Short mmCIF file of C-alpha atoms and ligand atoms in Angstrom, two decimals:
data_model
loop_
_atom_site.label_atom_id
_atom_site.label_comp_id
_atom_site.label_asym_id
_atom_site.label_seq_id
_atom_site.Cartn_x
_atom_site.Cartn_y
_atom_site.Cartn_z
CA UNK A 1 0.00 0.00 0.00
CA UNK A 2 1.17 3.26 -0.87
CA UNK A 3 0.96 5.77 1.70
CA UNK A 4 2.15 8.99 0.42
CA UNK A 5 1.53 12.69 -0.33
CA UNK A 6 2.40 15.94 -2.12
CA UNK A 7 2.90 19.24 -0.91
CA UNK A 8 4.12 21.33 -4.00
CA UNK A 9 7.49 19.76 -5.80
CA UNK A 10 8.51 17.88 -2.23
CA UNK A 11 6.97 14.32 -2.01
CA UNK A 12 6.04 12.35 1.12
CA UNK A 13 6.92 8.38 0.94
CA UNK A 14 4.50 8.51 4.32
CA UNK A 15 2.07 10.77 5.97
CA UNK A 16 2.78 10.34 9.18
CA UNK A 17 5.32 12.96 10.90
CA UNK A 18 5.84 14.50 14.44
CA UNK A 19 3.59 17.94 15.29
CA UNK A 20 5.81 20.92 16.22
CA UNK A 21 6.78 20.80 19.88
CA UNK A 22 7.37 16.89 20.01
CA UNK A 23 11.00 15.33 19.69
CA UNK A 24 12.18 18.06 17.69
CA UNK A 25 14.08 20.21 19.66
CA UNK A 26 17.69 19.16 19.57
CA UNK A 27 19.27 17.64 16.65
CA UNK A 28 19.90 13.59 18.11
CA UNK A 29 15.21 14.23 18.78
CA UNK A 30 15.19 15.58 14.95
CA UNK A 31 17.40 12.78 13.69
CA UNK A 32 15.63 10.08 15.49
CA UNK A 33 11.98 11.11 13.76
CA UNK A 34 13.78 11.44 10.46
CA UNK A 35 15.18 7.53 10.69
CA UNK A 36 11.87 5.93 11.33
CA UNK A 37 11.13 4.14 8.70
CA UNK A 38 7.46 5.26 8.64
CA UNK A 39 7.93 9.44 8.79
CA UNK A 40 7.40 11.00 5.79
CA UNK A 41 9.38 14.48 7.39
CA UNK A 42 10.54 15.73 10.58
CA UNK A 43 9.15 19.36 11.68
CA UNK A 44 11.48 21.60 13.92
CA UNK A 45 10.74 23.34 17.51
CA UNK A 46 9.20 26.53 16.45
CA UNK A 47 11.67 28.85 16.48
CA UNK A 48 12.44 32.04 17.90
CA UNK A 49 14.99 34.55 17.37
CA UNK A 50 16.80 33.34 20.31
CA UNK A 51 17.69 30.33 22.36
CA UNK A 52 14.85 30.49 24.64
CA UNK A 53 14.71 28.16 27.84
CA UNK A 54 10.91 28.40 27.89
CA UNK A 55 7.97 28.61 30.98
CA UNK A 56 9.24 27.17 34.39
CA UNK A 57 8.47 23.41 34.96
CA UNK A 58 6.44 21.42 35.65
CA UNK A 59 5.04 22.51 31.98
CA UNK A 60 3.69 19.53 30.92
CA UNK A 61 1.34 16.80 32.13
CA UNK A 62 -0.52 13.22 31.08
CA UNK A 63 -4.21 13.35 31.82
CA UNK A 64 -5.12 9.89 33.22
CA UNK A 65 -7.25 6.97 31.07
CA UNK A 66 -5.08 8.09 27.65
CA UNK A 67 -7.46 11.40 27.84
CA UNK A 68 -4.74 13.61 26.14
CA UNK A 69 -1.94 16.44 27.52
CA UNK A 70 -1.72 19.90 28.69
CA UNK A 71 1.17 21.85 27.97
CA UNK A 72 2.36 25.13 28.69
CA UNK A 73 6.12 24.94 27.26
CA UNK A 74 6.76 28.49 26.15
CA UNK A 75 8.33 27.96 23.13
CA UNK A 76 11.77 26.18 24.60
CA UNK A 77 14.27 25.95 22.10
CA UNK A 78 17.82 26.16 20.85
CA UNK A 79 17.17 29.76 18.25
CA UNK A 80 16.89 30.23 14.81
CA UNK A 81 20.34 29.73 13.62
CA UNK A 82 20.12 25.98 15.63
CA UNK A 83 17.40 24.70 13.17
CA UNK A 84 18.85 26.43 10.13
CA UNK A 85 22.46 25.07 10.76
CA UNK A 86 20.58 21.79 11.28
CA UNK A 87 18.90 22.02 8.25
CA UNK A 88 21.71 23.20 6.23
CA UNK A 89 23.94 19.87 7.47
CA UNK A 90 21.51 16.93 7.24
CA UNK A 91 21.87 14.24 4.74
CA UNK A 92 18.27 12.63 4.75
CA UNK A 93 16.64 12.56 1.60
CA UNK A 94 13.20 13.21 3.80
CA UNK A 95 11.53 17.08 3.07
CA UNK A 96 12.01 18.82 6.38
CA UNK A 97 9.30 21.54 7.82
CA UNK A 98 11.14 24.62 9.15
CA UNK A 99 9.12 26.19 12.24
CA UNK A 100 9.20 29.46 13.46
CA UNK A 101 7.41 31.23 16.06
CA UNK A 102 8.54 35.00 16.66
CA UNK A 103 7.55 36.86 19.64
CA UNK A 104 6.62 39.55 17.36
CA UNK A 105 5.65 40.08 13.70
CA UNK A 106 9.10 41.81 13.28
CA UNK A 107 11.02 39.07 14.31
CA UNK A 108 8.32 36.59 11.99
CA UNK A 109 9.74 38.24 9.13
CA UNK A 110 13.07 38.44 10.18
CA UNK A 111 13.28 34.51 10.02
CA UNK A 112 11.53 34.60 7.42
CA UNK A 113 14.00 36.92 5.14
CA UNK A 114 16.99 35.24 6.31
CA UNK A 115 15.35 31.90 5.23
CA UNK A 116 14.67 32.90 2.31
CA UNK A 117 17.92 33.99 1.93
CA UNK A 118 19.34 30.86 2.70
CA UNK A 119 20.20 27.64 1.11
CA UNK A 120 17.51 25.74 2.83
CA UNK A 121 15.03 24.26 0.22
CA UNK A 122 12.27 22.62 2.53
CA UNK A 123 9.26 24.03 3.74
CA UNK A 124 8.46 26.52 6.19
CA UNK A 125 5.99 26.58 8.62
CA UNK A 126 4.59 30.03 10.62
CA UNK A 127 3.60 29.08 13.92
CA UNK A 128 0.93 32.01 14.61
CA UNK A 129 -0.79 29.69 17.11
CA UNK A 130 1.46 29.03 20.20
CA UNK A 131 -1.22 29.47 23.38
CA UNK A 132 1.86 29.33 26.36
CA UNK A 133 3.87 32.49 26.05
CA UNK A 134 2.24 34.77 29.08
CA UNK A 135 1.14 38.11 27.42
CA UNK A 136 1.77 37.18 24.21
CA UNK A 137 -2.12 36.09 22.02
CA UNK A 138 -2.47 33.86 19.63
CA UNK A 139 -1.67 36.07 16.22
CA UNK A 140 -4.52 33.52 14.25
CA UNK A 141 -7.18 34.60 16.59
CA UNK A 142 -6.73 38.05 15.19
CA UNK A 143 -7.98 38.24 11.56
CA UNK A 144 -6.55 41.63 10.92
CA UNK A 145 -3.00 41.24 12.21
CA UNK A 146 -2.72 37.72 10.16
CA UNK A 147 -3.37 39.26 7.09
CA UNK A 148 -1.20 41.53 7.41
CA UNK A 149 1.45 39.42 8.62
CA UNK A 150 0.70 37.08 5.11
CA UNK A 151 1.04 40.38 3.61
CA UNK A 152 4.21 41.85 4.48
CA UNK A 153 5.71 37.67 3.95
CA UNK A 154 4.52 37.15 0.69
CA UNK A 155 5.62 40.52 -0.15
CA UNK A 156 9.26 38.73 -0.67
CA UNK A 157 8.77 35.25 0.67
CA UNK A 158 8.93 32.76 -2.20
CA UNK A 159 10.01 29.46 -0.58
CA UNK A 160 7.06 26.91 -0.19
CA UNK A 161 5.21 28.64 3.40
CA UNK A 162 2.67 27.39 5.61
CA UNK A 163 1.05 28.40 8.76
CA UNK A 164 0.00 26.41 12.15
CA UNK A 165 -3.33 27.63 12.92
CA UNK A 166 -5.16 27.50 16.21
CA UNK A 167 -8.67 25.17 16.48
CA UNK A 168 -12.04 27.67 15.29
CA UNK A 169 -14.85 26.83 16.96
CA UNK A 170 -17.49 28.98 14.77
CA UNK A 171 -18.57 28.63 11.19
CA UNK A 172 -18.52 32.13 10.31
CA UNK A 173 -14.38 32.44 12.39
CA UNK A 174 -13.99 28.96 9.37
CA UNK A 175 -15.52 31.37 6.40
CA UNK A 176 -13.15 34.39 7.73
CA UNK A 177 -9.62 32.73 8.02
CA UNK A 178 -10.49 30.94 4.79
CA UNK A 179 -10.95 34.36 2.67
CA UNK A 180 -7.60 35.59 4.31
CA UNK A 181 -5.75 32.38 3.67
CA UNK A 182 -7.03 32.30 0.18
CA UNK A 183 -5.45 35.41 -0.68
CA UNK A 184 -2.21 34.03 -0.50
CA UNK A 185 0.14 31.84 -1.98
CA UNK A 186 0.20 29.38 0.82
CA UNK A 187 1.82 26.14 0.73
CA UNK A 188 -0.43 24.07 3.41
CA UNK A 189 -2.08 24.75 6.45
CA UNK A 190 -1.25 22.84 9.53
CA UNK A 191 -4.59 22.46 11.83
CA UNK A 192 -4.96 22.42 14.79
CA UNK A 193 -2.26 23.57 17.66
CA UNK A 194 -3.02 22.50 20.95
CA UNK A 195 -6.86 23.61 22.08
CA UNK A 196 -5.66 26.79 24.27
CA UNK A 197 -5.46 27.77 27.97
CA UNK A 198 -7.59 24.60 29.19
CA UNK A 199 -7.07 23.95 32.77
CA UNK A 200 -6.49 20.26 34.45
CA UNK A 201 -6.83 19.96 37.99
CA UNK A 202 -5.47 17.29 40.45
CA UNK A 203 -8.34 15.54 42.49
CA UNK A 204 -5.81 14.25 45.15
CA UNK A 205 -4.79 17.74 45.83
CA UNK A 206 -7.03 20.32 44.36
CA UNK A 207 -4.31 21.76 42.44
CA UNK A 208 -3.48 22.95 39.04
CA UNK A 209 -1.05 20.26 37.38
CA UNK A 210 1.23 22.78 35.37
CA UNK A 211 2.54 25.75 36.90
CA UNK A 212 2.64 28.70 34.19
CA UNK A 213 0.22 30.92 33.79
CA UNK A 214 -1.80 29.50 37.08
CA UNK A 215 -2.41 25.91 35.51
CA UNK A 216 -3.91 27.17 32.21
CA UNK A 217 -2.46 25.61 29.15
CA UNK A 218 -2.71 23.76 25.79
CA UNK A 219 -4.49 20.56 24.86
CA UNK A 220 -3.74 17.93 23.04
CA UNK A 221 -4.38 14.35 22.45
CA UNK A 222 -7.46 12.07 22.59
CA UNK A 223 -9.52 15.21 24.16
CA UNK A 224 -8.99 17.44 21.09
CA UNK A 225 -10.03 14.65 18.12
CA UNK A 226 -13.37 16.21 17.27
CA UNK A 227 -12.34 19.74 17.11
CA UNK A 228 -9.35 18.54 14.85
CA UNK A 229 -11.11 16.70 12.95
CA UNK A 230 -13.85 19.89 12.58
CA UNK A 231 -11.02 22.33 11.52
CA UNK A 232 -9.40 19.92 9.21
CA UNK A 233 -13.15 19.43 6.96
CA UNK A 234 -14.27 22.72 7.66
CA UNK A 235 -10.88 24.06 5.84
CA UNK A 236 -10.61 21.31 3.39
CA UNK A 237 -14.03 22.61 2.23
CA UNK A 238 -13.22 26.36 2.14
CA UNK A 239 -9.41 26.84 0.59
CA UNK A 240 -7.93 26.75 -2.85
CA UNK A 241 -7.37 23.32 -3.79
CA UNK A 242 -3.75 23.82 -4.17
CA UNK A 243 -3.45 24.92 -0.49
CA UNK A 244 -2.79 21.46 1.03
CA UNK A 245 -3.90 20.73 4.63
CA UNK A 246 -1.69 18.78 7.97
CA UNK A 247 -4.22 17.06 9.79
CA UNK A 248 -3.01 17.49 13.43
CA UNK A 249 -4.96 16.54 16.68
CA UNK A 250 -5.70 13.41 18.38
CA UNK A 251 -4.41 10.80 16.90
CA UNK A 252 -3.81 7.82 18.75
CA UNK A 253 -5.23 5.15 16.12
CA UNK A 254 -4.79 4.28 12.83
CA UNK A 255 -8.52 4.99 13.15
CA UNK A 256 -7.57 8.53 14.00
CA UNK A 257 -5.22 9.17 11.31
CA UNK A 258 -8.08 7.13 8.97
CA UNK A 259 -10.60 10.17 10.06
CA UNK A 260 -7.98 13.05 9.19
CA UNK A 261 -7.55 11.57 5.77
CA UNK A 262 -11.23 11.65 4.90
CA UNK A 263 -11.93 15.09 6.33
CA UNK A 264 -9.73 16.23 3.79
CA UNK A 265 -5.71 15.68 5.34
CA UNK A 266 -2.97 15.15 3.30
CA UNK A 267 -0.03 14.38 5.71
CA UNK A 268 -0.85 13.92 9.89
CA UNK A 269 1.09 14.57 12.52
CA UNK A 270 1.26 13.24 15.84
CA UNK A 271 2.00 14.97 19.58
CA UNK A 272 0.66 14.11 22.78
CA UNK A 273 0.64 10.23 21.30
CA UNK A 274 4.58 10.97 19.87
CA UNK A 275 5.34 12.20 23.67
CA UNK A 276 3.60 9.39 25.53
CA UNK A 277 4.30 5.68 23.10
CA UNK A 278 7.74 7.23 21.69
CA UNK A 279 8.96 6.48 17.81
CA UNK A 280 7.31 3.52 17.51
CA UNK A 281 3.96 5.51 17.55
CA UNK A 282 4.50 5.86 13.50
CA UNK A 283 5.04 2.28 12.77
CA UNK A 284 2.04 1.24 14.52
CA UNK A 285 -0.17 3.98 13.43
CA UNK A 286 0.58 3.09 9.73
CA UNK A 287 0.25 -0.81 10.38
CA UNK A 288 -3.09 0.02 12.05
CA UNK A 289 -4.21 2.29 9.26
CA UNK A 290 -3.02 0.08 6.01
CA UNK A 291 -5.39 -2.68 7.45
CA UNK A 292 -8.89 -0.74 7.56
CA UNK A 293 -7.42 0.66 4.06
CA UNK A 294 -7.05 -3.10 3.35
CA UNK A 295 -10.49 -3.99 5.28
CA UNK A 296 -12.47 -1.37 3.43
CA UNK A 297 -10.61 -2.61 -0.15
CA UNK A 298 -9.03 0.84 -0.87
CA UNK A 299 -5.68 0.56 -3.11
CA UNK A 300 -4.26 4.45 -1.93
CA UNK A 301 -4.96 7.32 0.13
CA UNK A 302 -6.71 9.09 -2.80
CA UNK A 303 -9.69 7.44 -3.01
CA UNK A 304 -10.34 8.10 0.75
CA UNK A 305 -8.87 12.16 0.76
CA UNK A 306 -11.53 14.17 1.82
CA UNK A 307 -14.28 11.20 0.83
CA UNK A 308 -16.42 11.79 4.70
CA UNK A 309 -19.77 11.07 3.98
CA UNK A 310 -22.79 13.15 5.27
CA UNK A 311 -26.37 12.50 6.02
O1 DOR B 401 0.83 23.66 22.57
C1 DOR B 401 1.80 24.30 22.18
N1 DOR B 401 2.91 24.36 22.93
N2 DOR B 401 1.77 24.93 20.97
C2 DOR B 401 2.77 25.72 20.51
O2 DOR B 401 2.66 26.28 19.45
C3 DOR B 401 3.97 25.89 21.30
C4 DOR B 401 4.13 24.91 22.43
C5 DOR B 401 4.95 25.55 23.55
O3 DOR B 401 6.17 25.59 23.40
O4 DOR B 401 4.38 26.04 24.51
#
């Protein structure tokens, strides 16, 4: 069974891949997602300008009964020129997704020229969705200030670019990032970042279970499925057909990953799941997901791409 996918002129020999934030920030987590024989790419930490040692631990937790994760990093990572001397050095043959995440629309661009700049010919991904930096909002929750941003990028930007964009949770937010999106020249859309500033408390101790930003952080995992799932259709349904779409959000199954596909996904990536099983997350995922392929009596992924049935 072939399990692959295009995003422009780079070609996927699997779908599966990490989400941004998961085993990705130093080079030996990078390398290890890029040897699995069932990843398809590797996508960096988002990046900032600078090394950044993120939000003060603990920062991340496991809900009980597989429910999912919260997180409230802060964007820990090594700094732009980390990822783009990694980049510049590694031998795989896989397409890698360069992510960036500036504190500021200034220093979005500032990547963003010096990548283009640069010799690295994968794709680029702008993170305008991270929910943990403390006074910092989520730049795709404000329709104004991402088209500008898409703007003043694609005023010079000509490397293949796509954004991470937070979950929508109304129809008419779906028909307004859609318009904006469609303006542009994008590359893919990566949906959804974690579900934002959810709150997990400890029944032991009546506490919060994370400790920036009083407990309140991102979700992920089994919890956030449906609203994946939601963001992934709704947008499949709504952008240029040449925009192609990263199904991201609770995935757990090949069931899960199944579910992206026929909402409209072309490549899926995994987090909380990645952070909780480890690398051999991909190889069962695709096992799991080549048999109901097999079950159902599909031959590829095309006749199943964006193929969800309504009543
Ligand atoms: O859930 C998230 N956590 N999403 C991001 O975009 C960034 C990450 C973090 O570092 O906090």
């Amino acid at each position: 069974m072939q399990l692959t996918a295009n995003i422009q002129n780079h070609h996927f020999d699997h779908i599966l891949l990490n989400a941004a934030g998961v085993m990705c920030q130093t080079n030996e987590e990078l390398n290890t997602v890029l040897s699995s024989s069932y990843t398809g790419a590797v996508v960096t930490k988002s990046a900032t300008a600078d090394h950044r040692p993120g939000n003060p631990a603990p920062r991340y937790y496991e809900l009980p009964n597989h429910l999912g994760t919260i997180n409230s990093m802060g964007l820990p990572n090594e700094g732009f020129n980390y990822y783009l001397d990694y980049v510049s050095t590694n031998p795989s043959q896989k397409p890698i997704f360069f992510s960036i995440a500036g504190l500021s629309k200034q220093e979005n661009l500032d990547m963003l020229h010096q990548l283009q700049n640069s010799d690295f010919d994968g794709l680029i991904e702008l993170n305008l969705s991270c929910p943990n930096v403390p006074g910092k909002p989520q730049t795709a929750y404000d329709f104004e200030a991402t088209q500008q941003i898409l703007s003043e990028a694609f005023a010079f930007f000509k490397k293949p670019l796509g954004v991470k964009l937070p979950p929508y949770f109304d129809i008419v937010h779906f028909d307004m990032i859609a318009d904006i999106l469609n303006q542009f020249p994008l590359a893919f859309v990566n949906t959804i970042n974690s579900i934002g500033n959810g709150l997990v408390i400890d029944e032991d101790s009546d506490t919060v279970v994370i400790k920036p930003k009083g407990g309140f952080g991102g979700i992920g995992g089994t919890l956030v499925k449906a609203t994946a799932l939601a963001n992934v259709r709704a947008l499949r349904q709504r952008l240029n057909a040449d925009i192609k779409i990263i199904g991201t959000g609770g995935v757990t199954t090949g069931r899960d990953v199944y579910d992206h596909i026929l909402c409209g996904a072309d490549l899926v990536e995994v987090g909380s799941q990645l952070a909780i099983e480890g690398i051999t997350v991909f190889d069962r995922l695709e096992r799991e997901l080549t048999a109901i392929l097999e079950e159902k009596g599909y031959q590829s992924l095309e006749e199943v791409r964006g193929q969800l049935k309504v009543l």
